[in-house]
Coordinates of C-alpha atoms in Angstrom, one line a residue:
Chain A
X272 CA -13.6 28.8 93.2
X273 CA -10.0 29.5 92.2
X274 CA -9.2 29.2 88.5
X275 CA -5.7 28.1 87.4
X276 CA -3.7 28.4 84.2
X277 CA -3.9 24.7 83.5
X278 CA -5.5 21.4 84.3
X279 CA -3.5 18.2 84.7
X280 CA -4.3 14.6 85.1
X281 CA -3.1 12.8 88.2
X282 CA -0.7 10.8 86.0
X283 CA 0.8 14.0 84.7
X284 CA 1.1 15.4 88.2
X285 CA 2.9 12.3 89.4
X286 CA 5.3 12.6 86.5
X287 CA 5.9 16.2 87.3
X288 CA 6.6 15.4 91.0
X289 CA 8.9 12.7 89.9
X290 CA 10.9 15.2 87.8
X291 CA 10.9 17.6 90.7
X292 CA 12.3 15.0 93.1
X293 CA 14.9 13.9 90.6
X294 CA 15.9 17.6 90.0
X295 CA 16.0 18.2 93.8
X296 CA 18.3 15.3 94.3
X297 CA 20.5 16.2 91.3
X298 CA 21.2 19.7 92.6
X299 CA 21.5 19.0 96.3
X300 CA 23.2 15.6 96.7
X301 CA 26.6 17.3 97.4
X302 CA 24.9 19.1 100.3
X303 CA 23.3 16.0 101.6
X304 CA 26.7 14.5 101.9
X305 CA 28.4 17.5 103.5
X306 CA 29.0 17.4 107.3
X307 CA 29.1 21.1 107.7
X308 CA 25.5 21.4 106.5
X309 CA 24.4 18.7 108.9
X310 CA 26.0 20.6 111.7
X311 CA 24.6 23.9 110.7
X312 CA 21.2 22.6 111.6
X313 CA 22.1 22.9 115.3
X314 CA 24.9 25.4 115.2
X315 CA 22.9 28.2 113.6
X316 CA 20.4 30.4 115.5
X317 CA 16.8 29.3 114.7
X318 CA 16.1 32.8 113.5
X319 CA 18.7 32.5 110.9
X320 CA 17.4 29.2 109.7
X321 CA 13.9 30.7 109.5
X322 CA 15.4 33.6 107.5
X323 CA 16.9 31.0 105.1
X324 CA 13.5 29.4 104.7
X325 CA 11.8 32.7 104.0
X326 CA 14.5 33.8 101.5
X327 CA 14.3 30.4 99.7
X328 CA 10.5 30.8 99.4
X329 CA 11.1 34.2 97.8
X330 CA 13.5 32.7 95.3
X331 CA 11.0 30.0 94.5
X332 CA 8.4 32.6 93.8
X333 CA 10.8 34.5 91.6
X334 CA 11.8 31.4 89.6
X335 CA 8.3 30.1 89.2
X336 CA 7.0 33.6 88.2
X337 CA 9.6 34.2 85.6
X338 CA 10.7 30.8 84.3
X339 CA 8.8 27.9 85.8
X340 CA 5.2 28.6 85.0
X341 CA 3.2 29.8 82.0
X342 CA 3.1 33.5 81.7
X343 CA -0.6 33.6 82.5
X344 CA -0.2 32.1 86.0
X345 CA -1.4 34.4 88.8
X346 CA 0.4 35.2 92.0
X347 CA -1.7 32.7 94.0
X348 CA -0.8 29.9 91.7
X349 CA 2.9 30.8 91.9
X350 CA 2.6 30.8 95.7
X351 CA 0.9 27.4 95.8
X352 CA 3.4 25.8 93.5
X353 CA 6.3 27.3 95.6
X354 CA 4.7 25.9 98.7
X355 CA 4.5 22.5 97.1
X356 CA 8.1 22.6 96.0
X357 CA 9.3 23.6 99.5
X358 CA 7.2 20.8 101.1
X359 CA 8.7 18.3 98.7
X360 CA 12.1 19.6 99.6
X361 CA 11.4 18.9 103.3
X362 CA 10.1 15.4 102.6
X363 CA 13.1 14.5 100.4
X364 CA 15.6 16.0 102.8
X365 CA 14.1 14.1 105.7
X366 CA 14.0 10.9 103.7
X367 CA 17.6 11.0 102.5
X368 CA 18.9 12.1 105.9
X369 CA 17.1 9.2 107.6
X370 CA 18.3 6.8 104.8
X371 CA 21.9 7.8 105.5
X372 CA 21.5 7.6 109.2
X373 CA 21.9 11.3 109.9
X374 CA 18.6 11.6 111.7
X375 CA 17.2 9.1 114.1
X376 CA 15.4 8.9 117.4
X377 CA 18.6 9.7 119.2
X378 CA 18.5 13.3 118.1
X379 CA 16.4 16.0 119.7
X380 CA 13.5 17.5 117.7
X381 CA 15.5 20.8 117.4
X382 CA 18.4 19.0 115.8
X383 CA 16.2 17.1 113.3
X384 CA 14.2 20.2 112.3
X385 CA 17.3 22.3 112.0
X386 CA 19.2 19.7 109.9
X387 CA 16.2 18.9 107.6
X388 CA 15.5 22.6 107.1
X389 CA 19.0 23.5 106.1
X390 CA 19.1 20.6 103.6
X391 CA 15.6 21.1 102.3
X392 CA 16.1 24.6 100.9
X393 CA 18.5 23.7 98.1
X394 CA 16.4 20.6 97.4
X395 CA 13.4 22.8 97.0
X396 CA 15.1 25.0 94.4
X397 CA 16.2 21.9 92.6
X398 CA 12.6 20.6 92.7
X399 CA 11.5 23.8 91.0
X400 CA 14.2 23.6 88.4
X401 CA 13.7 19.9 87.8
X402 CA 10.0 20.3 87.4
X403 CA 10.4 23.1 84.8
X404 CA 13.4 21.9 82.9
X405 CA 13.6 18.1 82.9
X406 CA 10.4 17.3 81.1
X407 CA 9.8 16.8 77.4
X408 CA 9.0 20.1 75.8
X409 CA 5.5 20.1 74.5
X410 CA 5.1 23.7 73.3
X411 CA 6.4 27.2 73.4
X412 CA 4.5 28.5 76.4
X413 CA 7.3 28.2 78.9
X414 CA 10.2 30.6 79.3
X415 CA 10.6 34.1 80.7
X416 CA 7.3 35.9 81.0
X417 CA 7.2 38.7 78.4
X418 CA 9.9 37.2 76.2
X419 CA 7.4 35.9 73.6
X420 CA 9.7 35.1 70.8
X421 CA 13.3 35.1 69.9
X422 CA 13.2 38.5 68.4
X423 CA 12.1 40.3 71.6
X424 CA 14.7 41.8 73.8
X425 CA 15.5 40.0 77.1
X426 CA 14.1 41.7 80.1
X427 CA 16.6 43.1 82.5
X428 CA 15.1 42.5 86.0
X429 CA 13.7 39.0 85.3
X430 CA 17.2 38.0 84.0
X431 CA 18.7 39.4 87.2
X432 CA 16.3 37.4 89.2
X433 CA 17.0 34.2 87.4
X434 CA 20.7 34.9 87.7
X435 CA 20.2 35.2 91.5
X436 CA 18.5 31.8 91.5
X437 CA 21.4 30.2 89.6
X438 CA 24.0 31.9 91.8
X439 CA 22.3 30.7 95.0
X440 CA 22.0 27.1 93.6
X441 CA 25.8 27.0 92.9
X442 CA 26.9 28.9 96.0
X443 CA 24.8 26.9 98.4
X444 CA 26.6 23.7 97.5
X445 CA 29.9 25.2 98.7
X446 CA 29.1 27.9 101.2
X447 CA 28.9 25.7 104.2
X448 CA 32.2 24.0 103.7
X449 CA 35.5 25.0 105.5
X450 CA 37.3 25.0 102.2
X451 CA 36.0 28.5 101.4
X452 CA 37.4 29.8 104.7
X453 CA 40.8 28.0 104.1
X454 CA 41.2 29.5 100.6
X455 CA 40.3 33.0 101.8
X456 CA 42.6 32.7 104.7
X457 CA 45.5 31.5 102.6
X458 CA 45.0 33.9 99.7
X459 CA 47.0 37.1 99.5
X460 CA 45.1 40.3 98.4
X461 CA 46.7 40.0 94.9
X462 CA 45.5 36.4 94.6
X463 CA 42.0 37.4 95.6
X464 CA 42.1 40.1 93.0
X465 CA 43.1 37.5 90.4
X466 CA 40.2 35.3 91.5
X467 CA 37.9 38.3 91.0
X468 CA 39.3 39.2 87.5
X469 CA 39.0 35.5 86.5
X470 CA 35.4 35.5 87.6
X471 CA 34.7 38.5 85.5
X472 CA 36.5 37.0 82.6
X473 CA 34.5 33.8 82.9
X474 CA 31.3 35.8 83.0
X475 CA 32.2 37.6 79.8
X476 CA 33.2 34.3 78.1
X477 CA 30.0 32.6 79.0
X478 CA 27.6 35.4 78.3
X479 CA 29.2 36.8 75.1
X480 CA 31.8 34.6 73.5
X481 CA 31.2 30.9 74.1
X482 CA 27.9 30.8 72.2
X483 CA 26.0 29.2 75.1
X484 CA 22.5 28.0 74.1
X485 CA 20.1 30.7 75.0
X486 CA 22.6 33.4 75.2
X487 CA 21.3 35.0 72.0
X488 CA 17.8 35.0 73.5
X489 CA 18.5 35.9 77.2
X490 CA 21.6 38.1 77.1
X491 CA 21.3 41.7 76.1
X492 CA 23.5 42.7 73.2
X493 CA 23.9 45.5 70.8
X494 CA 26.5 47.7 72.3
X495 CA 29.6 47.5 74.4
X496 CA 27.8 49.3 77.2
X497 CA 25.0 46.7 77.3
X498 CA 27.5 43.9 77.4
X499 CA 29.5 45.5 80.1
X500 CA 26.4 46.2 82.1
X501 CA 25.3 42.6 81.9
X502 CA 28.7 41.4 82.9
X503 CA 29.0 43.7 85.9
X504 CA 25.4 43.0 87.0
X505 CA 25.9 39.2 86.8
X506 CA 29.1 39.4 88.9
X507 CA 27.3 41.7 91.4
X508 CA 24.5 39.2 91.7
X509 CA 27.1 36.5 92.3
X510 CA 28.8 38.6 95.0
X511 CA 25.4 39.3 96.7
X512 CA 24.4 35.6 96.6
X513 CA 27.8 34.6 98.0
X514 CA 27.5 37.1 100.8
X515 CA 24.0 36.0 101.6
X516 CA 24.8 32.3 101.7
X517 CA 27.9 32.8 103.8
X518 CA 25.9 34.9 106.2
X519 CA 23.1 32.3 106.4
X520 CA 25.7 29.6 107.2
X521 CA 27.2 31.7 109.9
X522 CA 30.6 32.1 108.1
X523 CA 30.8 35.9 108.5
X524 CA 30.0 36.2 112.2
X525 CA 32.6 38.0 114.2
X526 CA 35.0 38.0 111.3
X527 CA 37.3 40.9 110.3
X528 CA 36.2 42.8 107.2
X529 CA 39.2 41.6 105.3
X530 CA 38.3 38.0 105.8
X531 CA 34.7 38.6 105.1
X532 CA 35.5 40.2 101.7
X533 CA 38.0 37.4 101.0
X534 CA 35.4 34.7 101.6
X535 CA 32.8 36.5 99.4
X536 CA 35.3 36.8 96.5
X537 CA 36.3 33.1 96.8
X538 CA 32.7 31.9 96.9
X539 CA 31.6 34.3 94.1
X540 CA 33.8 32.3 91.7
X541 CA 31.5 29.3 91.6
X542 CA 28.5 31.5 92.2
X543 CA 29.1 33.5 89.0
X544 CA 29.0 30.2 87.0
X545 CA 25.5 29.8 88.4
X546 CA 24.6 33.4 87.7
X547 CA 25.8 33.2 84.1
X548 CA 25.8 29.6 82.7
X549 CA 23.3 28.4 85.3
X550 CA 21.0 31.3 84.3
X551 CA 21.0 30.2 80.7
X552 CA 20.6 26.5 81.6
X553 CA 17.7 27.3 83.9
X554 CA 15.9 28.8 80.9
X555 CA 16.9 26.3 78.2
X556 CA 14.2 24.0 76.8
X557 CA 11.8 23.0 79.5
X558 CA 8.4 21.2 79.7
X559 CA 5.0 22.7 79.7
X560 CA 5.2 23.3 83.4
X561 CA 1.5 24.1 84.0
Chain B
X260 CA -6.2 12.8 78.5
X261 CA -3.8 15.7 77.6
X262 CA -3.6 18.6 80.0
X263 CA -6.1 21.3 79.2
X264 CA -5.2 24.9 78.9
X265 CA -8.4 26.3 77.3
X266 CA -8.8 29.7 78.9
X267 CA -12.6 29.6 78.3
X268 CA -12.9 26.7 80.8
X269 CA -12.2 26.9 84.5
X270 CA -9.0 25.0 85.1
X271 CA -8.5 23.2 88.3
X272 CA -5.9 21.4 90.3
X273 CA -6.5 17.7 90.8
X274 CA -6.9 16.0 94.2
X275 CA -3.2 14.9 94.2
X276 CA -2.0 18.4 93.7
X277 CA -4.3 19.7 96.4
X278 CA -3.1 17.0 98.8
X279 CA 0.5 17.7 98.1
X280 CA -0.1 21.4 98.6
X281 CA -1.9 20.9 102.0
X282 CA 0.7 18.5 103.3
X283 CA 3.5 20.8 102.1
X284 CA 1.8 23.7 103.7
X285 CA 1.6 21.9 107.0
X286 CA 5.3 20.9 106.9
X287 CA 6.5 24.4 105.9
X288 CA 4.3 26.3 108.3
X289 CA 4.8 24.1 111.3
X290 CA 8.6 24.2 110.7
X291 CA 8.6 27.9 110.4
X292 CA 6.4 28.3 113.5
X293 CA 8.7 26.0 115.5
X294 CA 11.8 28.0 114.4
X295 CA 10.1 31.3 115.1
X296 CA 9.1 30.1 118.6
X297 CA 12.6 29.1 119.3
X298 CA 14.1 32.3 118.0
X299 CA 11.7 34.6 119.9
X300 CA 11.1 32.8 123.2
X301 CA 14.1 30.7 124.0
X302 CA 16.5 32.4 126.3
X303 CA 20.1 31.9 125.6
X304 CA 22.1 30.2 128.3
X305 CA 25.6 28.7 128.3
X306 CA 26.1 25.0 127.9
X307 CA 25.5 23.0 131.0
X308 CA 26.9 19.5 130.9
X309 CA 25.6 16.5 132.9
X310 CA 27.5 13.2 133.0
X311 CA 26.1 9.8 133.9
X312 CA 28.2 6.6 134.1
X313 CA 26.6 3.4 133.1
X314 CA 27.0 -0.1 134.4
X315 CA 30.6 -1.1 134.3
X316 CA 31.4 -4.1 132.0
X317 CA 34.2 -6.2 133.4
X318 CA 36.3 -8.6 131.3
X319 CA 39.5 -10.4 132.2
X320 CA 41.9 -7.5 131.7
X321 CA 39.6 -4.6 131.1
X322 CA 37.0 -2.5 132.7
X323 CA 34.7 -0.7 130.2
X324 CA 32.6 2.2 131.5
X325 CA 29.7 3.5 129.4
X326 CA 29.3 7.3 129.6
X327 CA 26.3 9.5 128.8
X328 CA 26.7 13.2 128.5
X329 CA 23.8 15.6 128.2
X330 CA 23.8 19.4 127.5
X331 CA 21.1 21.0 129.6
X332 CA 22.0 24.5 128.4
X333 CA 20.6 26.4 125.5
X334 CA 23.9 26.7 123.6
X335 CA 25.9 24.3 121.6
X336 CA 29.2 23.1 123.0
X337 CA 32.0 21.8 120.8
X338 CA 35.1 19.7 121.5
X339 CA 33.6 18.5 124.8
X340 CA 36.3 16.6 126.7
X341 CA 35.0 13.8 128.9
X342 CA 37.3 12.5 131.6
X343 CA 36.7 9.4 133.7
X344 CA 38.8 8.5 136.7
X345 CA 39.2 5.0 138.1
X346 CA 40.3 4.9 141.7
X347 CA 42.0 1.7 142.9
X348 CA 44.6 0.6 145.4
X349 CA 47.2 1.3 142.8
X350 CA 46.2 4.9 142.5
X351 CA 44.1 6.9 140.0
X352 CA 43.9 6.2 136.3
X353 CA 42.3 8.6 133.9
X354 CA 40.7 7.9 130.5
X355 CA 39.3 10.5 128.2
X356 CA 37.3 10.9 125.0
X357 CA 36.0 13.9 123.0
X358 CA 32.5 14.7 121.7
X359 CA 32.9 16.9 118.6
X360 CA 29.5 18.7 119.1
X361 CA 27.0 18.6 121.8
X362 CA 23.9 20.5 120.7
X363 CA 21.6 22.1 123.2
X364 CA 19.4 19.6 125.1
X365 CA 21.2 16.8 123.3
X366 CA 22.6 13.6 124.6
X367 CA 25.6 11.7 123.4
X368 CA 27.0 8.3 124.4
X369 CA 30.5 7.0 124.6
X370 CA 32.7 4.7 126.7
X371 CA 36.2 4.5 128.1
X372 CA 38.2 1.5 129.2
X373 CA 40.8 0.8 131.8
X374 CA 43.2 -2.1 131.6
X375 CA 44.3 -4.2 134.6
X376 CA 43.1 -6.8 136.9
X377 CA 43.1 -5.0 140.2
X378 CA 39.8 -4.2 141.8
X379 CA 38.6 -0.7 141.0
X380 CA 36.7 0.9 143.9
X381 CA 35.3 4.0 142.4
X382 CA 34.7 5.6 139.0
X383 CA 34.0 9.3 138.6
X384 CA 33.3 11.3 135.4
X385 CA 33.5 15.0 134.6
X386 CA 33.7 17.4 131.7
X387 CA 37.2 18.5 131.6
X388 CA 36.6 21.3 129.0
X389 CA 34.7 22.4 126.0
X390 CA 34.6 25.3 123.6
X391 CA 31.7 27.5 122.3
X392 CA 31.6 27.6 118.5

């Protein structure tokens, strides 16, 4: 018999699922109303959609392992919760797409599965975040595993992982749209450099100067080198998340390198907000997600 | 009853959580299996369009022709231009419309209309062009 880190009543579970659904819708409504995401369901190769599903499951595992669950949850429990969140993502995506008339009996099964899959991934991440962050805090057993109290140093790799979750959450809302391509096409190299420098400046502002809640707990400080490392790492995570999301949405296929780099820099601007401010918000407060 | 986290007791998921997990697993695994099957076993083939004209609707000054277009190929076609010709004693008239996207194996419906009161002898439809996104 499997032993878990907690027991919940059915009523508590229902409340948790409700928070998850609310969180999923909060973070993914822009995508549910974006035509390019609907179309990506049939434009993209099924293998790429499958890759998106697998990567999202990995992100859910990362988030649940480091932020969403109590630190005594084992890998099996993390996997079970991640599977639940992804399943809820599928159901919510299908429900909203049907409600808005995007899927119906007129479509082929391939079209419906593709559309629902592309929408469900961001919803699933939102479900995970909503479940963990939107409840009433009952105790101090949530938060990054290993960071037991405010005096302990934040852990580097877990923070990088959570930054990646935040970056993907922000980047996914924009990556599928044509606007990223248009901005990249119309931007000169000097303008792209300016966007890059502005992104770095925003990262520094959010992590070190703006006094964001949680920055004293989750951002490494102590020396100029640590601060610089954090800033560079956060932006690198944003660039990686942007490249990945653009690739998954087919925006980089058969494009010249110059345009590829331009799109990544353009998308990294919102992604870095997720990697920095989003990372802190994802770890702020939170319920006893058990 | 508040949630229990006593490590000395065996903690369990309730029936609702197990149900959600099983249903979620079915959704996720069946979707992943479907996508994997498509990715691995479906051979790529270019779009292959098939047009059917429906029953013509005649009013005083107008002929409306329903059109159904199906993509039998294994690739999406975009900007599919449908052309319908109406042949009458006065000559040939052409009406067109465009389907933004026609996914593989998908069907889309539209219609064209011709104005005039002369008898029309023959309607023909064809795909005038499309692009591959």
